[in-house]
CSV table of C-alpha atoms and ligand atoms in Angstrom, one decimal:
chain,number,residue,atom,x,y,z
A,1,MET,CA,52.9,-79.4,7.7
A,2,LYS,CA,53.8,-76.0,8.9
A,3,ILE,CA,56.6,-75.9,11.5
A,4,LEU,CA,57.5,-73.0,13.8
A,5,ILE,CA,61.1,-72.7,14.7
A,6,VAL,CA,61.8,-70.8,18.0
A,7,ASN,CA,65.2,-69.6,19.3
A,8,ALA,CA,64.6,-67.9,22.6
A,9,GLY,CA,67.2,-65.7,24.3
A,10,SER,CA,66.9,-64.1,27.7
A,11,SER,CA,65.2,-61.0,26.3
A,12,SER,CA,64.5,-62.0,22.7
A,13,LEU,CA,62.7,-64.6,20.7
A,14,LYS,CA,63.5,-65.3,17.1
A,15,TYR,CA,61.1,-67.3,15.1
A,16,GLN,CA,60.5,-68.7,11.6
A,17,LEU,CA,57.5,-70.5,10.2
A,18,ILE,CA,58.4,-73.0,7.5
A,19,ASP,CA,56.0,-74.8,5.2
A,20,MET,CA,57.5,-78.3,5.0
A,21,ASP,CA,55.7,-79.1,1.7
A,22,ASP,CA,58.4,-77.2,-0.1
A,23,GLU,CA,60.6,-76.0,2.9
A,24,SER,CA,59.8,-72.4,2.1
A,25,THR,CA,59.9,-69.8,4.8
A,26,LEU,CA,56.5,-68.2,5.3
A,27,ALA,CA,57.5,-65.7,8.0
A,28,LYS,CA,60.5,-64.7,9.9
A,29,GLY,CA,60.4,-62.6,13.0
A,30,LEU,CA,62.1,-61.3,16.1
A,31,VAL,CA,60.6,-60.2,19.4
A,32,GLU,CA,63.1,-58.2,21.3
A,33,ARG,CA,63.5,-56.3,24.6
A,34,ILE,CA,61.2,-58.8,26.4
A,35,GLY,CA,60.7,-57.7,30.0
A,36,ILE,CA,62.4,-54.3,29.4
A,37,ALA,CA,61.3,-51.0,28.1
A,38,GLY,CA,60.7,-50.7,24.4
A,39,SER,CA,59.5,-54.3,23.6
A,40,ARG,CA,58.8,-54.8,20.0
A,41,LEU,CA,58.1,-57.4,17.3
A,42,GLU,CA,59.4,-57.2,13.8
A,43,GLN,CA,58.1,-59.8,11.2
A,44,LYS,CA,58.9,-60.3,7.6
A,45,ALA,CA,56.3,-62.1,5.6
A,46,LYS,CA,54.8,-61.9,2.1
A,47,GLY,CA,57.6,-59.6,1.1
A,48,GLU,CA,56.8,-56.9,3.6
A,49,LYS,CA,57.8,-55.9,7.1
A,50,TYR,CA,55.4,-55.7,10.0
A,51,GLU,CA,56.2,-54.1,13.3
A,52,ILE,CA,54.4,-53.9,16.6
A,53,SER,CA,55.6,-52.0,19.6
A,54,GLN,CA,54.0,-52.9,22.9
A,55,PRO,CA,55.1,-53.7,26.5
A,56,LEU,CA,55.9,-57.4,27.0
A,57,LYS,CA,56.5,-58.5,30.5
A,58,ASP,CA,57.7,-62.0,29.8
A,59,HIS,CA,58.2,-64.8,27.2
A,60,VAL,CA,54.5,-65.9,27.4
A,61,GLU,CA,53.4,-62.4,26.3
A,62,ALA,CA,56.1,-62.5,23.6
A,63,CYS,CA,54.8,-65.8,22.4
A,64,LYS,CA,51.2,-64.5,22.3
A,65,LEU,CA,52.4,-61.5,20.3
A,66,MET,CA,54.3,-63.8,17.9
A,67,LEU,CA,51.1,-65.9,17.3
A,68,SER,CA,49.0,-62.8,16.8
A,69,ALA,CA,51.5,-61.5,14.2
A,70,LEU,CA,51.5,-64.9,12.4
A,71,THR,CA,47.7,-65.1,12.4
A,72,ASP,CA,47.1,-61.4,11.7
A,73,LYS,CA,44.4,-60.9,9.0
A,74,GLU,CA,46.5,-58.5,7.0
A,75,HIS,CA,50.1,-59.3,7.7
A,76,GLY,CA,49.9,-62.9,8.9
A,77,VAL,CA,50.5,-66.1,7.0
A,78,VAL,CA,48.1,-68.6,8.8
A,79,SER,CA,44.5,-68.2,9.6
A,80,SER,CA,44.8,-69.8,13.0
A,81,MET,CA,47.5,-71.3,15.2
A,82,ASP,CA,46.0,-74.8,14.6
A,83,GLU,CA,47.7,-74.7,11.3
A,84,ILE,CA,51.1,-74.9,13.1
A,85,GLY,CA,51.7,-78.6,13.3
A,86,ALA,CA,54.8,-78.5,15.6
A,87,VAL,CA,57.3,-76.3,17.2
A,88,GLY,CA,61.1,-76.9,17.0
A,89,HIS,CA,63.1,-75.2,19.7
A,90,ARG,CA,66.8,-74.5,19.4
A,91,VAL,CA,68.4,-75.4,22.7
A,92,LEU,CA,72.0,-74.5,23.4
A,93,HIS,CA,73.3,-77.1,25.8
A,94,GLY,CA,72.3,-80.8,25.7
A,95,GLY,CA,75.2,-81.9,27.8
A,96,MET,CA,76.0,-85.6,27.5
A,97,LYS,CA,72.4,-86.6,27.7
A,98,PHE,CA,71.3,-85.6,24.2
A,99,THR,CA,73.0,-87.0,21.2
A,100,LYS,CA,70.1,-86.1,18.9
A,101,SER,CA,66.9,-84.1,18.8
A,102,VAL,CA,64.0,-85.2,21.0
A,103,ILE,CA,60.3,-84.7,21.5
A,104,ILE,CA,59.9,-82.4,24.5
A,105,ASP,CA,58.3,-84.0,27.6
A,106,GLU,CA,58.8,-83.3,31.3
A,107,ASN,CA,61.9,-85.5,31.4
A,108,VAL,CA,63.5,-83.5,28.6
A,109,ILE,CA,62.7,-80.3,30.4
A,110,GLU,CA,64.2,-81.7,33.6
A,111,ALA,CA,67.4,-82.7,31.6
A,112,ILE,CA,67.6,-79.2,30.0
A,113,LYS,CA,67.3,-77.8,33.5
A,114,GLU,CA,70.1,-80.1,34.8
A,115,ASN,CA,72.3,-78.6,32.1
A,116,ILE,CA,71.8,-75.0,33.2
A,117,PRO,CA,75.2,-75.0,35.0
A,118,LEU,CA,76.8,-75.8,31.6
A,119,GLY,CA,74.8,-73.2,29.7
A,120,PRO,CA,73.9,-70.6,32.4
A,121,LEU,CA,73.0,-67.9,29.9
A,122,HIS,CA,71.2,-69.8,27.2
A,123,ASN,CA,69.5,-72.8,28.7
A,124,PRO,CA,67.2,-70.9,31.1
A,125,ALA,CA,66.2,-68.6,28.2
A,126,ASN,CA,65.6,-71.6,26.0
A,127,LEU,CA,63.5,-73.1,28.7
A,128,MET,CA,61.4,-69.9,29.1
A,129,GLY,CA,60.8,-70.1,25.4
A,130,ILE,CA,59.6,-73.7,25.6
A,131,ARG,CA,57.4,-73.1,28.6
A,132,ALA,CA,55.9,-70.0,27.0
A,133,CYS,CA,55.1,-71.9,23.8
A,134,GLN,CA,53.6,-74.8,25.7
A,135,GLU,CA,51.4,-72.4,27.6
A,136,VAL,CA,50.0,-70.7,24.5
A,137,MET,CA,50.0,-73.8,22.3
A,138,PRO,CA,49.2,-76.6,24.8
A,139,ASN,CA,48.3,-79.2,22.1
A,140,THR,CA,51.1,-78.6,19.7
A,141,PRO,CA,54.0,-81.1,19.8
A,142,MET,CA,57.4,-79.6,20.5
A,143,VAL,CA,60.9,-80.8,19.7
A,144,ALA,CA,64.2,-79.7,21.2
A,145,VAL,CA,67.2,-79.5,18.9
A,146,PHE,CA,70.6,-79.1,20.7
A,147,ASP,CA,73.6,-77.2,19.5
A,148,THR,CA,75.8,-79.7,21.2
A,149,ALA,CA,74.2,-83.0,20.0
A,150,PHE,CA,76.2,-83.5,16.7
A,151,HIS,CA,79.5,-83.3,18.6
A,152,GLN,CA,78.6,-86.1,21.0
A,153,THR,CA,80.4,-88.6,18.8
A,154,MET,CA,83.8,-87.1,19.7
A,155,PRO,CA,86.1,-89.7,21.3
A,156,PRO,CA,87.5,-89.0,24.8
A,157,LYS,CA,90.9,-88.1,23.5
A,158,ALA,CA,89.2,-85.1,21.7
A,159,PHE,CA,86.7,-84.1,24.3
A,160,LEU,CA,88.6,-84.4,27.5
A,161,TYR,CA,90.6,-81.6,29.0
A,162,GLY,CA,93.9,-82.6,30.7
A,163,LEU,CA,92.5,-82.1,34.2
A,164,PRO,CA,92.2,-84.7,36.9
A,165,MET,CA,89.5,-87.2,35.8
A,166,ASP,CA,87.5,-86.3,38.8
A,167,TYR,CA,86.4,-83.0,37.1
A,168,PHE,CA,84.9,-84.9,34.2
A,169,ASN,CA,83.4,-87.6,36.4
A,170,ARG,CA,81.9,-85.3,39.0
A,171,LEU,CA,81.3,-82.0,37.1
A,172,LYS,CA,81.1,-83.2,33.5
A,173,VAL,CA,83.9,-80.7,32.6
A,174,ARG,CA,84.8,-81.5,29.0
A,175,ARG,CA,84.6,-80.2,25.4
A,176,TYR,CA,81.0,-80.2,24.2
A,177,GLY,CA,81.2,-78.0,21.1
A,178,PHE,CA,78.4,-75.8,19.6
A,179,HIS,CA,76.9,-74.9,16.2
A,180,GLY,CA,76.3,-78.6,15.9
A,181,THR,CA,73.1,-78.2,13.9
A,182,SER,CA,75.0,-76.1,11.4
A,183,HIS,CA,78.0,-78.4,11.1
A,184,ARG,CA,75.6,-81.4,10.7
A,185,TYR,CA,73.6,-79.6,8.0
A,186,VAL,CA,76.6,-78.3,6.1
A,187,SER,CA,78.5,-81.6,6.2
A,188,ALA,CA,75.5,-83.6,5.1
A,189,ARG,CA,74.7,-81.1,2.3
A,190,THR,CA,78.4,-81.1,1.2
A,191,ALA,CA,78.2,-84.9,0.7
A,192,GLU,CA,75.0,-84.5,-1.2
A,193,PHE,CA,76.5,-81.7,-3.3
A,194,LEU,CA,79.6,-83.8,-4.1
A,195,GLY,CA,77.4,-86.8,-4.9
A,196,LYS,CA,79.2,-88.9,-2.2
A,197,LYS,CA,78.1,-90.8,0.8
A,198,PRO,CA,79.0,-89.1,4.2
A,199,GLU,CA,81.0,-92.3,5.0
A,200,GLU,CA,83.3,-91.6,2.0
A,201,LEU,CA,84.4,-88.2,3.3
A,202,ARG,CA,86.7,-86.5,5.7
A,203,LEU,CA,85.5,-83.0,6.0
A,204,ILE,CA,86.5,-79.8,7.8
A,205,THR,CA,83.6,-77.5,8.2
A,206,CYS,CA,84.4,-73.8,9.1
A,207,HIS,CA,81.4,-72.0,10.6
A,208,LEU,CA,82.7,-68.4,10.6
A,209,GLY,CA,80.1,-65.9,11.8
A,210,ASN,CA,79.7,-63.8,14.9
A,211,GLY,CA,80.6,-66.9,16.7
A,212,SER,CA,83.0,-69.2,14.9
A,213,SER,CA,83.8,-72.9,15.2
A,214,ILE,CA,85.6,-75.5,13.1
A,215,CYS,CA,84.6,-79.1,13.0
A,216,ALA,CA,86.3,-82.3,11.9
A,217,VAL,CA,83.7,-84.6,10.4
A,218,TYR,CA,85.0,-88.1,9.7
A,219,HIS,CA,82.7,-90.3,7.7
A,220,GLY,CA,79.7,-88.3,8.7
A,221,HIS,CA,80.5,-88.1,12.4
A,222,CYS,CA,82.1,-85.3,14.4
A,223,VAL,CA,85.5,-86.3,15.7
A,224,ASP,CA,86.7,-82.9,17.0
A,225,THR,CA,85.5,-79.3,17.2
A,226,SER,CA,87.1,-76.0,18.3
A,227,MET,CA,84.5,-74.8,20.8
A,228,GLY,CA,84.7,-76.2,24.3
A,229,ILE,CA,82.6,-76.5,27.5
A,230,THR,CA,81.3,-73.1,26.4
A,231,PRO,CA,81.4,-71.3,23.0
A,232,LEU,CA,84.4,-69.3,24.2
A,233,GLU,CA,87.1,-71.7,23.1
A,234,GLY,CA,88.6,-71.9,19.6
A,235,VAL,CA,89.4,-69.1,17.1
A,236,ILE,CA,88.9,-65.4,17.9
A,237,MET,CA,85.3,-64.4,17.3
A,238,GLY,CA,83.3,-61.1,17.1
A,239,THR,CA,83.6,-60.4,20.8
A,240,ARG,CA,85.0,-63.7,22.2
A,241,SER,CA,88.7,-64.2,22.9
A,242,GLY,CA,88.9,-67.8,21.7
A,243,ALA,CA,91.3,-70.2,23.3
A,244,MET,CA,94.0,-69.0,25.6
A,245,ASP,CA,96.0,-70.1,28.6
A,246,PRO,CA,93.5,-70.2,31.5
A,247,ALA,CA,96.2,-68.6,33.8
A,248,VAL,CA,95.4,-65.3,32.0
A,249,VAL,CA,92.2,-65.1,34.0
A,250,GLN,CA,93.8,-65.3,37.4
A,251,PHE,CA,96.7,-63.0,36.2
A,252,VAL,CA,94.3,-60.2,35.1
A,253,CYS,CA,91.9,-60.7,38.1
A,254,ASP,CA,94.8,-60.4,40.6
A,255,ASN,CA,96.3,-57.4,38.8
A,256,ASP,CA,93.2,-55.4,38.1
A,257,HIS,CA,91.2,-56.6,41.2
A,258,ILE,CA,88.3,-57.9,39.2
A,259,SER,CA,86.4,-61.1,39.7
A,260,ALA,CA,86.5,-64.2,37.5
A,261,ASP,CA,83.0,-63.4,36.5
A,262,GLU,CA,84.0,-59.9,35.3
A,263,MET,CA,87.0,-61.3,33.5
A,264,LEU,CA,84.8,-64.0,31.7
A,265,GLU,CA,82.4,-61.2,30.7
A,266,ILE,CA,85.4,-59.4,29.1
A,267,CYS,CA,86.5,-62.7,27.4
A,268,ASN,CA,83.0,-63.2,26.0
A,269,LYS,CA,81.9,-59.6,25.2
A,270,LYS,CA,84.8,-57.3,24.8
A,271,SER,CA,87.5,-59.4,23.2
A,272,GLY,CA,88.1,-61.0,19.8
A,273,LEU,CA,87.8,-58.9,16.7
A,274,LEU,CA,86.3,-56.0,18.8
A,275,GLY,CA,89.0,-56.1,21.5
A,276,ILE,CA,91.9,-56.5,19.2
A,277,SER,CA,90.8,-54.0,16.5
A,278,GLY,CA,89.1,-51.5,18.8
A,279,VAL,CA,86.9,-50.9,15.8
A,280,SER,CA,84.0,-53.3,15.8
A,281,SER,CA,82.9,-56.9,16.3
A,282,ASP,CA,81.5,-56.9,12.8
A,283,MET,CA,84.0,-58.4,10.3
A,284,ARG,CA,82.8,-56.1,7.6
A,285,ASP,CA,83.8,-53.0,9.6
A,286,VAL,CA,87.1,-54.7,10.7
A,287,MET,CA,88.1,-55.6,7.2
A,288,LYS,CA,87.2,-52.1,5.9
A,289,ALA,CA,89.3,-50.5,8.6
A,290,ALA,CA,92.2,-53.0,7.8
A,291,ASP,CA,91.9,-52.0,4.1
A,292,GLU,CA,92.2,-48.4,5.1
A,293,GLY,CA,95.4,-49.1,6.9
A,294,ASN,CA,94.3,-49.6,10.5
A,295,GLU,CA,97.0,-51.8,12.0
A,296,ARG,CA,95.0,-53.2,14.8
A,297,ALA,CA,92.2,-54.2,12.5
A,298,LYS,CA,94.8,-55.9,10.2
A,299,ILE,CA,96.1,-57.9,13.2
A,300,ALA,CA,92.5,-58.9,14.1
A,301,VAL,CA,91.9,-60.2,10.6
A,302,ASP,CA,95.2,-62.0,10.6
A,303,MET,CA,94.5,-63.6,13.9
A,304,LEU,CA,91.2,-65.1,12.7
A,305,VAL,CA,92.8,-66.3,9.4
A,306,TYR,CA,95.8,-67.8,11.3
A,307,GLY,CA,93.5,-69.5,13.8
A,308,VAL,CA,91.4,-71.1,11.2
A,309,LYS,CA,94.5,-72.2,9.3
A,310,LYS,CA,95.8,-73.9,12.4
A,311,TYR,CA,92.6,-75.8,13.0
A,312,ILE,CA,92.5,-77.0,9.3
A,313,GLY,CA,96.1,-78.3,9.6
A,314,ALA,CA,95.3,-80.0,13.0
A,315,TYR,CA,92.1,-81.6,11.8
A,316,ALA,CA,93.6,-82.8,8.5
A,317,ALA,CA,96.3,-84.5,10.6
A,318,ALA,CA,93.7,-85.8,13.1
A,319,MET,CA,91.7,-87.5,10.2
A,320,GLY,CA,94.8,-88.7,8.3
A,321,GLY,CA,93.9,-86.3,5.4
A,322,VAL,CA,90.9,-84.2,4.3
A,323,ASP,CA,88.7,-84.5,1.2
A,324,ALA,CA,86.8,-81.2,1.5
A,325,ILE,CA,87.0,-78.0,3.4
A,326,VAL,CA,83.7,-76.1,3.7
A,327,PHE,CA,83.0,-72.5,4.5
A,328,THR,CA,79.7,-71.4,6.0
A,329,ALA,CA,77.9,-68.7,8.1
A,330,GLY,CA,78.1,-64.9,7.8
A,331,ILE,CA,81.8,-64.5,7.2
A,332,GLY,CA,82.4,-67.9,5.6
A,333,GLU,CA,79.6,-67.6,3.1
A,334,ASN,CA,80.1,-64.0,2.2
A,335,ASN,CA,83.8,-63.1,2.3
A,336,ALA,CA,85.9,-64.3,-0.6
A,337,GLN,CA,88.9,-62.4,0.5
A,338,LEU,CA,89.0,-64.1,3.9
A,339,ARG,CA,88.5,-67.5,2.4
A,340,GLU,CA,91.4,-66.9,0.0
A,341,MET,CA,93.6,-65.7,2.9
A,342,ILE,CA,92.8,-68.8,4.9
A,343,MET,CA,93.5,-71.2,2.1
A,344,ASP,CA,96.6,-69.3,1.0
A,345,GLY,CA,99.8,-71.4,1.2
A,346,MET,CA,97.8,-74.6,1.7
A,347,ASP,CA,99.1,-76.2,-1.5
A,348,PHE,CA,101.1,-78.6,0.6
A,349,LEU,CA,97.7,-80.1,1.6
A,350,GLY,CA,96.4,-80.2,-1.9
A,351,CYS,CA,94.2,-77.1,-1.5
A,352,ARG,CA,94.0,-74.5,-4.3
A,353,VAL,CA,91.3,-71.8,-4.5
A,354,ASP,CA,90.2,-70.7,-7.9
A,355,PRO,CA,89.8,-66.9,-7.5
A,356,GLU,CA,87.1,-66.7,-10.1
A,357,LYS,CA,85.0,-69.5,-8.6
A,358,ASN,CA,85.7,-68.0,-5.2
A,359,ALA,CA,83.9,-64.8,-6.2
A,360,VAL,CA,80.7,-66.0,-4.7
A,361,ARG,CA,78.4,-65.0,-1.8
A,362,GLY,CA,75.9,-67.1,-0.1
A,363,GLU,CA,75.6,-69.7,-2.8
A,364,GLU,CA,76.5,-73.4,-2.9
A,365,ARG,CA,79.6,-73.8,-4.9
A,366,ILE,CA,83.0,-75.5,-5.3
A,367,ILE,CA,85.6,-72.8,-5.1
A,368,SER,CA,88.7,-74.9,-5.6
A,369,THR,CA,90.6,-75.4,-8.9
A,370,ASP,CA,90.0,-78.6,-10.9
A,371,ASP,CA,93.5,-79.8,-9.9
A,372,SER,CA,93.0,-79.1,-6.2
A,373,THR,CA,93.0,-82.6,-4.6
A,374,VAL,CA,91.0,-81.2,-1.7
A,375,LYS,CA,87.6,-79.8,-2.7
A,376,ILE,CA,87.0,-76.4,-1.1
A,377,LEU,CA,83.3,-75.3,-1.0
A,378,VAL,CA,80.9,-72.6,0.1
A,379,ILE,CA,77.8,-74.2,1.6
A,380,PRO,CA,75.4,-71.7,3.2
A,381,THR,CA,74.2,-73.0,6.5
A,382,ASN,CA,70.5,-73.4,7.3
A,383,GLU,CA,70.0,-74.3,10.9
A,384,GLU,CA,66.3,-73.5,10.7
A,385,ILE,CA,65.7,-76.1,8.0
A,386,ALA,CA,67.7,-78.6,9.9
A,387,ILE,CA,65.6,-78.0,13.0
A,388,ALA,CA,62.4,-78.1,11.0
A,389,ARG,CA,63.4,-81.5,9.4
A,390,ASP,CA,64.2,-83.0,12.8
A,391,THR,CA,60.9,-81.7,14.2
A,392,LEU,CA,58.9,-83.1,11.3
A,393,ALA,CA,60.7,-86.5,11.4
A,394,LEU,CA,60.1,-86.8,15.2
A,395,VAL,CA,56.4,-85.7,15.2
A,396,THR,CA,55.4,-87.8,12.2
A,397,GLY,CA,57.6,-90.7,13.4
A,398,LYS,CA,59.3,-90.9,10.0
B,401,ADP,P1,75.7,-65.3,13.9
B,401,ADP,O1,76.8,-66.0,14.5
B,401,ADP,O2,75.2,-64.2,14.8
B,401,ADP,O3,74.6,-66.2,13.4
B,401,ADP,P2,76.4,-64.7,11.2
B,401,ADP,O4,76.6,-66.1,10.8
B,401,ADP,O5,75.2,-64.0,10.6
B,401,ADP,O6,76.4,-64.5,12.8
B,401,ADP,O7,77.7,-63.8,10.9
B,401,ADP,C1,77.8,-62.5,11.2
B,401,ADP,C2,79.2,-62.1,10.8
B,401,ADP,O8,79.3,-62.2,9.4
B,401,ADP,C3,79.5,-60.6,11.1
B,401,ADP,O9,80.8,-60.5,11.6
B,401,ADP,C4,79.4,-60.0,9.7
B,401,ADP,O10,80.3,-58.9,9.6
B,401,ADP,C5,79.9,-61.1,8.9
B,401,ADP,N1,79.6,-60.9,7.5
B,401,ADP,C6,78.5,-60.8,6.8
B,401,ADP,N2,78.6,-60.5,5.5
B,401,ADP,C7,80.0,-60.3,5.4
B,401,ADP,C8,80.9,-60.0,4.3
B,401,ADP,N3,80.4,-59.7,3.1
B,401,ADP,N4,82.2,-59.9,4.5
B,401,ADP,C9,82.7,-60.1,5.8
B,401,ADP,N5,81.9,-60.5,6.8
B,401,ADP,C10,80.6,-60.5,6.6
C-alpha cells in the first residue's frame, strides 16, 4: 500500500508518499506560502526536483496541487490518487485524550478541536490539513498521529506542575511533551539495534534539532520528558528559550510595557541559540561562529550542552540508572563535536564516547567505547516511517 504522510502548518503543507512494500519514499514535497503571495510547491521524486508556482488561496487548493504533482505524467509517481491507500496526518496536540494513533472520524476531529487551546498555533493548521485532504480524497481512510501520545504514560509526579490542583482539573494544565513519534521510533529502534526487548532497557533519547527534547524511556514507556504544556520548556533550542522562571515574563512585560503574548512570541521566536548568540538559530552557523571566537556563540553552544547534560543526569537518577543514551535529529545525528561535549565528564555514569566511532553522520551506530557500561548511540529519527506504520496498521486492522 502507498501511504501519504501530511504535516500541515498554518501556511505550509509538507508531504511524503511512502511505498509500504519496502518503506521507500516515492516523493517528498512542500507546499508553502498558502494563502499569501508567492505560493509554490516543490517536490522531489525520481531523483529530480519539480517546482510549481501558482496562487493558492487555502489548504484545499494546496492539497489539490499536491495531488496533481504526485500524479503528474512526467514528474509524478502514481497514475491516479486511487493508488494512495491511506493518509497519515501529523497532529501536534492530542491532549490527554489520545494515547495512540487513531483513525480519523468526526469524534476525533472534535477532540482535536477541543485541544486547540493547548496547541493554538498547530492544531488549527493540522485540522485544516485534515479537512482539505478529506475534501479532495473523500474515500481515502485517514489516521491522526499525535506528537504528544507517546508521553501519555508519564506518571503524575512527572507530568504535574506544582500549581493548585484546580489548574490541572479544570484547565488540564500539565506537562504533555512533544516529538513523541520521534522518541517512540528511536527508542524502539534502539532496542532492536541492541538486540534487546524494550522492557529490558532504560533509555534516554535526545532529540536535538531546531526544537529539542529529551525523554526518559523506562522499559519501553515514556516516564518523563523535557517539553511541557507547549514545546517551549526544556533545553534552549533554535529560537526557543527553554525552561525559565515564569516570573521573567511578568518582569519583562512590566518593565518594557509589552503584553504576555508579545513576550511569549519573544520566548518562542527570538530566544534560544538565536537570542543568546545573536548569530543564527541554526546550530551549524552558531558552532562556526563559536569556532571563530564569537563569545556569545560559545555561550549558546555551552548552554545547550549543559542543558542536555543536566537532563541526562536527572533522567538517569529518575530511572535508577541508564542502559543507553541515544542522539537523534538534525544536531544529534550530525554533530559529533556536540555529542562529545555533552558526554564529556560522564565517566561517573559509565559513559565513554569513542572518538573514532563518534565520527559519524546520520547513520545508526554505537559510538561508545567497548568498556562504556552505558551504550551511547546515534539513531537517525524517521517520524514519517513511524506515522506510515501506524497508518498502515490502523487501516488494515493489523
Ligand atoms: P526540525 O526540528 O526542524 O525537524 P532538524 O531535526 O532538521 O530540525 O534539525 C535542524 C538543526 O540541525 C539545525 O539547527 C541545523 O543547524 C542542525 N544541524 C544539521 N546538520 C548539522 C551539523 N552537521 N552540525 C550541527 N548542526 C547541524
